[in-house]
Coordinates of N, CA, C and O in Angstrom, one line a residue:
X24 N 6.4 -28.1 22.3 CA 6.3 -27.5 21.1 C 4.8 -27.3 20.8 O 4.0 -28.2 20.9
X25 N 4.4 -26.1 20.4 CA 3.0 -25.8 20.1 C 2.7 -26.2 18.6 O 3.4 -25.7 17.7
X26 N 1.7 -27.0 18.5 CA 1.3 -27.4 17.1 C 0.2 -26.5 16.6 O -0.8 -26.3 17.3
X27 N 0.3 -26.1 15.4 CA -0.7 -25.2 14.8 C -1.5 -26.1 13.9 O -1.0 -26.9 13.1
X28 N -2.8 -25.9 14.0 CA -3.8 -26.7 13.2 C -4.3 -26.0 12.1 O -4.3 -24.7 12.0
X29 N -4.9 -26.7 11.1 CA -5.5 -26.1 10.0 C -6.7 -25.2 10.4 O -7.0 -24.2 9.9
X30 N -7.4 -25.7 11.5 CA -8.6 -25.0 12.0 C -8.2 -23.6 12.5 O -8.9 -22.6 12.3
X31 N -7.0 -23.6 13.2 CA -6.5 -22.3 13.7 C -6.2 -21.3 12.6 O -6.5 -20.2 12.7
X32 N -5.6 -21.9 11.5 CA -5.2 -21.0 10.4 C -6.5 -20.6 9.7 O -6.6 -19.4 9.3
X33 N -7.5 -21.5 9.5 CA -8.7 -21.1 8.9 C -9.4 -20.0 9.7 O -9.9 -19.0 9.1
X34 N -9.4 -20.1 11.0 CA -10.0 -19.1 11.9 C -9.3 -17.8 11.8 O -9.9 -16.7 11.7
X35 N -7.9 -17.8 11.7 CA -7.1 -16.6 11.6 C -7.4 -15.9 10.3 O -7.5 -14.7 10.3
X36 N -7.6 -16.6 9.2 CA -7.8 -16.0 7.9 C -9.3 -15.6 7.7 O -9.5 -14.5 7.1
X37 N -10.2 -16.4 8.2 CA -11.6 -16.2 7.8 C -12.6 -15.9 8.9 O -13.8 -15.8 8.6
X38 N -12.1 -15.6 10.1 CA -13.0 -15.2 11.2 C -13.8 -14.0 10.7 O -13.3 -13.0 10.2
X39 N -15.1 -14.1 10.9 CA -16.0 -13.0 10.3 C -15.8 -11.7 11.0 O -16.0 -10.6 10.3
X40 N -15.3 -11.6 12.2 CA -15.1 -10.4 12.9 C -13.7 -9.8 12.7 O -13.5 -8.6 12.6
X41 N -12.7 -10.7 12.6 CA -11.3 -10.2 12.6 C -10.4 -11.1 11.8 O -9.2 -11.1 12.0
X42 N -10.9 -11.7 10.8 CA -10.1 -12.6 9.9 C -9.1 -11.8 9.0 O -9.6 -10.7 8.5
X43 N -7.9 -12.2 8.9 CA -6.9 -11.5 8.1 C -7.4 -11.2 6.7 O -7.4 -10.1 6.2
X44 N -7.9 -12.3 6.0 CA -8.4 -12.1 4.6 C -9.7 -11.4 4.6 O -10.0 -10.7 3.6
X45 N -10.6 -11.6 5.6 CA -11.9 -11.0 5.6 C -11.7 -9.5 5.7 O -12.4 -8.7 5.0
X46 N -10.8 -9.0 6.6 CA -10.6 -7.6 6.8 C -10.1 -7.0 5.5 O -10.5 -5.9 5.1
X47 N -9.1 -7.7 4.8 CA -8.5 -7.2 3.6 C -9.6 -7.1 2.5 O -9.7 -6.1 1.8
X48 N -10.4 -8.2 2.4 CA -11.4 -8.2 1.4 C -12.5 -7.2 1.6 O -13.1 -6.7 0.7
X49 N -12.7 -6.8 2.9 CA -13.7 -5.8 3.3 C -13.2 -4.4 3.2 O -13.8 -3.5 3.8
X50 N -12.1 -4.2 2.6 CA -11.4 -2.9 2.4 C -10.9 -2.3 3.7 O -10.8 -1.1 3.8
X51 N -10.6 -3.1 4.7 CA -10.0 -2.7 5.9 C -8.5 -2.7 5.8 O -7.8 -2.4 6.8
X52 N -8.0 -3.2 4.7 CA -6.5 -3.2 4.4 C -5.9 -4.4 5.1 O -6.5 -5.3 5.6
X53 N -4.5 -4.4 5.0 CA -3.7 -5.4 5.7 C -3.4 -4.9 7.1 O -2.7 -3.9 7.3
X54 N -4.0 -5.5 8.1 CA -3.8 -5.2 9.5 C -2.4 -5.5 9.9 O -2.0 -6.7 9.8
X55 N -1.6 -4.5 10.3 CA -0.2 -4.8 10.6 C 0.0 -5.8 11.8 O 0.9 -6.6 11.9
X56 N -1.0 -5.7 12.7 CA -0.9 -6.6 13.9 C -1.2 -8.0 13.5 O -0.5 -9.0 13.9
X57 N -2.2 -8.2 12.6 CA -2.5 -9.5 12.1 C -1.4 -10.0 11.2 O -1.1 -11.2 11.2
X58 N -0.8 -9.1 10.4 CA 0.3 -9.5 9.6 C 1.5 -10.1 10.4 O 2.1 -11.1 10.1
X59 N 1.8 -9.4 11.5 CA 2.9 -9.9 12.4 C 2.5 -11.2 13.0 O 3.3 -12.1 13.1
X60 N 1.2 -11.4 13.3 CA 0.7 -12.6 13.9 C 0.9 -13.7 12.8 O 1.3 -14.9 13.2
X61 N 0.6 -13.4 11.6 CA 0.8 -14.4 10.5 C 2.2 -14.8 10.4 O 2.5 -16.0 10.2
X62 N 3.1 -13.9 10.4 CA 4.5 -14.2 10.3 C 4.9 -15.1 11.5 O 5.7 -16.0 11.3
X63 N 4.4 -14.8 12.7 CA 4.7 -15.7 13.8 C 4.2 -17.1 13.6 O 4.9 -18.1 13.9
X64 N 3.0 -17.3 13.0 CA 2.5 -18.6 12.7 C 3.4 -19.3 11.7 O 3.7 -20.5 11.9
X65 N 3.9 -18.6 10.7 CA 4.8 -19.1 9.7 C 6.1 -19.6 10.3 O 6.6 -20.6 10.0
X66 N 6.6 -18.8 11.2 CA 7.8 -19.1 11.9 C 7.7 -20.4 12.7 O 8.5 -21.3 12.7
X67 N 6.5 -20.6 13.4 CA 6.2 -21.8 14.2 C 6.1 -23.0 13.2 O 6.7 -24.1 13.5
X68 N 5.5 -22.8 12.1 CA 5.3 -23.9 11.2 C 6.7 -24.3 10.6 O 7.0 -25.5 10.5
X69 N 7.5 -23.3 10.3 CA 8.8 -23.6 9.7 C 9.7 -24.3 10.7 O 10.3 -25.3 10.4
X70 N 9.6 -24.0 12.0 CA 10.3 -24.6 13.0 C 9.8 -26.1 13.2 O 10.6 -27.0 13.3
X71 N 8.5 -26.2 13.3 CA 7.9 -27.6 13.5 C 8.2 -28.5 12.3 O 8.3 -29.7 12.5
X72 N 8.3 -27.9 11.1 CA 8.4 -28.8 9.9 C 9.9 -28.8 9.4 O 10.2 -29.5 8.4
X73 N 10.8 -28.3 10.1 CA 12.2 -28.1 9.7 C 12.8 -29.5 9.1 O 13.4 -29.5 8.1
X74 N 12.5 -30.6 9.8 CA 13.1 -31.8 9.4 C 12.0 -32.8 8.8 O 12.3 -34.0 8.6
X75 N 10.9 -32.3 8.6 CA 9.8 -33.1 8.0 C 9.9 -33.3 6.5 O 10.2 -32.3 5.8
X76 N 9.6 -34.4 6.0 CA 9.6 -34.7 4.6 C 8.2 -34.4 4.0 O 8.1 -34.0 2.8
X77 N 7.2 -34.5 4.8 CA 5.8 -34.2 4.4 C 5.2 -33.3 5.4 O 5.5 -33.3 6.6
X78 N 4.3 -32.5 4.9 CA 3.5 -31.5 5.8 C 2.1 -31.8 5.6 O 1.6 -32.3 4.6
X79 N 1.3 -31.4 6.6 CA -0.2 -31.6 6.6 C -0.8 -30.9 5.4 O -0.7 -29.7 5.2
X80 N -1.5 -31.7 4.6 CA -2.2 -31.2 3.4 C -3.2 -30.1 3.7 O -3.4 -29.1 3.0
X81 N -3.9 -30.2 4.8 CA -5.0 -29.3 5.2 C -4.4 -27.9 5.5 O -4.9 -26.9 5.1
X82 N -3.2 -27.9 6.1 CA -2.5 -26.6 6.4 C -1.9 -26.0 5.1 O -2.0 -24.8 4.8
X83 N -1.3 -26.9 4.3 CA -0.7 -26.5 3.1 C -1.7 -25.8 2.2 O -1.4 -24.8 1.5
X84 N -2.9 -26.4 2.2 CA -4.0 -25.8 1.3 C -4.2 -24.3 1.6 O -4.3 -23.5 0.7
X85 N -4.2 -24.0 2.9 CA -4.4 -22.5 3.3 C -3.2 -21.7 2.9 O -3.3 -20.6 2.4
X86 N -2.0 -22.3 3.1 CA -0.8 -21.5 2.8 C -0.7 -21.2 1.3 O -0.3 -20.1 1.0
X87 N -1.0 -22.1 0.5 CA -0.8 -21.9 -1.0 C -2.0 -21.1 -1.5 O -1.8 -20.5 -2.6
X88 N -3.1 -20.9 -0.8 CA -4.2 -20.2 -1.4 C -4.2 -18.7 -0.9 O -4.9 -17.9 -1.5
X89 N -3.4 -18.3 0.0 CA -3.4 -17.0 0.6 C -3.0 -15.9 -0.5 O -3.6 -14.9 -0.7
X90 N -1.9 -16.2 -1.1 CA -1.3 -15.2 -2.0 C -2.2 -14.9 -3.2 O -2.4 -13.7 -3.5
X91 N -2.7 -15.9 -3.9 CA -3.6 -15.6 -5.0 C -4.8 -14.8 -4.5 O -5.3 -13.9 -5.3
X92 N -5.4 -15.1 -3.3 CA -6.5 -14.3 -2.8 C -6.1 -12.8 -2.6 O -6.8 -11.9 -3.0
X93 N -4.9 -12.6 -2.0 CA -4.5 -11.3 -1.7 C -4.3 -10.5 -3.0 O -4.7 -9.3 -3.1
X94 N -3.6 -11.1 -4.0 CA -3.4 -10.5 -5.3 C -4.7 -10.2 -6.0 O -4.9 -9.1 -6.6
X95 N -5.7 -11.1 -6.0 CA -6.9 -10.9 -6.6 C -7.7 -9.7 -6.0 O -8.2 -8.9 -6.8
X96 N -7.6 -9.6 -4.7 CA -8.3 -8.5 -4.1 C -7.5 -7.2 -4.0 O -8.0 -6.2 -3.6
X97 N -6.3 -7.2 -4.5 CA -5.5 -6.0 -4.5 C -6.2 -4.9 -5.3 O -6.0 -3.7 -5.0
X98 N -6.9 -5.3 -6.3 CA -7.6 -4.3 -7.2 C -8.6 -3.4 -6.4 O -8.9 -2.3 -6.8
X99 N -9.0 -3.9 -5.2 CA -9.9 -3.1 -4.4 C -9.2 -1.8 -3.9 O -9.9 -0.8 -3.8
X100 N -7.9 -1.8 -3.9 CA -7.1 -0.7 -3.4 C -6.5 0.1 -4.5 O -5.7 1.0 -4.2
X101 N -6.9 -0.1 -5.8 CA -6.2 0.6 -6.9 C -6.4 2.1 -6.9 O -5.6 2.8 -7.5
X102 N -7.5 2.6 -6.2 CA -7.7 4.0 -6.2 C -6.8 4.7 -5.2 O -6.8 6.0 -5.1
X103 N -6.2 4.0 -4.4 CA -5.2 4.6 -3.4 C -3.8 4.0 -3.7 O -3.4 3.0 -3.3
X104 N -3.1 4.8 -4.5 CA -1.9 4.3 -5.1 C -0.9 4.0 -4.0 O -0.1 3.0 -4.1
X105 N -0.8 4.7 -2.9 CA 0.1 4.4 -1.8 C -0.2 3.1 -1.2 O 0.7 2.3 -1.0
X106 N -1.4 2.9 -0.8 CA -1.8 1.6 -0.3 C -1.6 0.4 -1.3 O -1.1 -0.6 -0.9
X107 N -2.0 0.7 -2.5 CA -1.8 -0.4 -3.5 C -0.4 -0.8 -3.6 O -0.1 -2.0 -3.6
X108 N 0.5 0.2 -3.7 CA 2.0 -0.1 -3.8 C 2.5 -0.8 -2.6 O 3.3 -1.8 -2.7
X109 N 2.1 -0.3 -1.4 CA 2.5 -0.9 -0.1 C 2.0 -2.4 0.0 O 2.8 -3.3 0.3
X110 N 0.8 -2.6 -0.3 CA 0.2 -3.9 -0.2 C 0.8 -4.9 -1.2 O 1.1 -6.0 -0.9
X111 N 1.1 -4.4 -2.4 CA 1.7 -5.2 -3.5 C 3.1 -5.7 -2.9 O 3.4 -6.9 -3.1
X112 N 3.8 -4.8 -2.3 CA 5.1 -5.2 -1.7 C 5.0 -6.2 -0.5 O 5.7 -7.1 -0.4
X113 N 4.0 -5.9 0.3 CA 3.8 -6.8 1.5 C 3.4 -8.2 1.0 O 3.8 -9.2 1.6
X114 N 2.5 -8.2 0.0 CA 2.1 -9.5 -0.5 C 3.3 -10.3 -1.1 O 3.4 -11.5 -0.9
X115 N 4.1 -9.6 -1.9 CA 5.3 -10.2 -2.4 C 6.2 -10.8 -1.3 O 6.7 -11.9 -1.4
X116 N 6.4 -10.0 -0.3 CA 7.3 -10.4 0.9 C 6.6 -11.6 1.6 O 7.3 -12.5 2.0
X117 N 5.3 -11.6 1.8 CA 4.6 -12.7 2.4 C 4.7 -13.9 1.6 O 4.9 -15.0 2.1
X118 N 4.7 -13.8 0.3 CA 4.8 -15.0 -0.6 C 6.2 -15.6 -0.4 O 6.4 -16.8 -0.3
X119 N 7.2 -14.8 -0.3 CA 8.6 -15.2 -0.1 C 8.7 -16.0 1.2 O 9.3 -17.0 1.4
X120 N 8.0 -15.4 2.3 CA 8.1 -16.0 3.6 C 7.4 -17.4 3.6 O 7.9 -18.4 4.2
X121 N 6.3 -17.5 2.9 CA 5.6 -18.8 2.8 C 6.5 -19.8 2.0 O 6.6 -21.0 2.4
X122 N 7.1 -19.4 1.0 CA 8.0 -20.2 0.3 C 9.1 -20.8 1.2 O 9.5 -22.0 1.1
X123 N 9.7 -19.9 2.0 CA 10.8 -20.3 2.9 C 10.2 -21.2 4.0 O 10.9 -22.1 4.5
X124 N 9.0 -21.0 4.4 CA 8.4 -21.8 5.4 C 8.3 -23.2 4.9 O 8.5 -24.2 5.7
X125 N 8.0 -23.4 3.6 CA 7.8 -24.7 3.0 C 9.1 -25.2 2.3 O 9.1 -26.4 1.8
X126 N 10.2 -24.5 2.4 CA 11.4 -24.9 1.7 C 12.0 -26.1 2.4 O 12.3 -26.1 3.6
X127 N 12.2 -27.2 1.6 CA 12.8 -28.4 2.2 C 14.3 -28.3 2.4 O 14.9 -29.1 3.1
X128 N 14.9 -27.3 1.8 CA 16.4 -27.2 1.9 C 16.7 -26.3 3.1 O 16.8 -25.1 3.0
X129 N 17.0 -26.9 4.2 CA 17.3 -26.2 5.4 C 18.7 -25.5 5.4 O 19.0 -24.7 6.2
X130 N 19.5 -25.9 4.3 CA 20.8 -25.2 4.1 C 20.7 -24.0 3.2 O 21.7 -23.3 3.0
X131 N 19.5 -23.7 2.7 CA 19.3 -22.5 1.9 C 19.7 -21.3 2.8 O 19.2 -21.2 3.9
X132 N 20.5 -20.4 2.3 CA 20.9 -19.3 3.2 C 19.7 -18.4 3.7 O 19.8 -17.8 4.7
X133 N 18.6 -18.5 3.0 CA 17.4 -17.7 3.4 C 16.6 -18.4 4.4 O 15.7 -17.8 5.0
X134 N 16.8 -19.7 4.5 CA 15.9 -20.5 5.4 C 15.9 -20.0 6.8 O 14.9 -20.0 7.5
X135 N 17.1 -19.7 7.3 CA 17.3 -19.3 8.7 C 17.1 -17.8 8.9 O 17.2 -17.3 10.1
X136 N 16.8 -17.1 7.9 CA 16.5 -15.6 8.1 C 15.1 -15.5 8.6 O 14.2 -16.2 8.2
X137 N 14.9 -14.7 9.6 CA 13.5 -14.5 10.1 C 12.6 -14.1 8.9 O 12.9 -13.3 8.1
X138 N 11.5 -14.8 8.8 CA 10.6 -14.7 7.6 C 10.2 -13.3 7.4 O 10.1 -12.9 6.2
X139 N 10.0 -12.5 8.4 CA 9.5 -11.1 8.2 C 10.6 -10.3 7.6 O 10.3 -9.2 7.0
X140 N 11.8 -10.7 7.7 CA 13.0 -9.9 7.2 C 13.4 -10.3 5.8 O 14.3 -9.6 5.2
X141 N 12.8 -11.3 5.2 CA 13.2 -11.7 3.9 C 13.1 -10.7 2.8 O 13.9 -10.6 1.9
X142 N 12.0 -9.9 2.8 CA 11.8 -8.9 1.8 C 12.5 -7.6 2.0 O 12.5 -6.7 1.2
X143 N 13.2 -7.4 3.2 CA 13.8 -6.1 3.5 C 15.1 -6.0 2.8 O 15.8 -6.8 2.4

């Protein structure tokens, strides 16, 4: 089983050249390839944590801070209504995916749905 570390998530989000949040903040938008990669990370975490009562605080910190950052910077795209609306929906769906990744109720009917499909 591949263990994901907080350092890997931090690098994924904040790498100066290709970080998911750095690109978004720099007006490069939400990179669909990186978004798919993030969903894959969430799926791995969900699988690794399925029966855990506690999760690593350092990873949790990054997961709970992503959505507020995305919504805060959404204003950058307000002049492009199509992008703004698309990103608003993508952020909402990503928030739902993070919630299910952290959901302790593995019997929740949404828990076993692929995270990327929750908003569809």
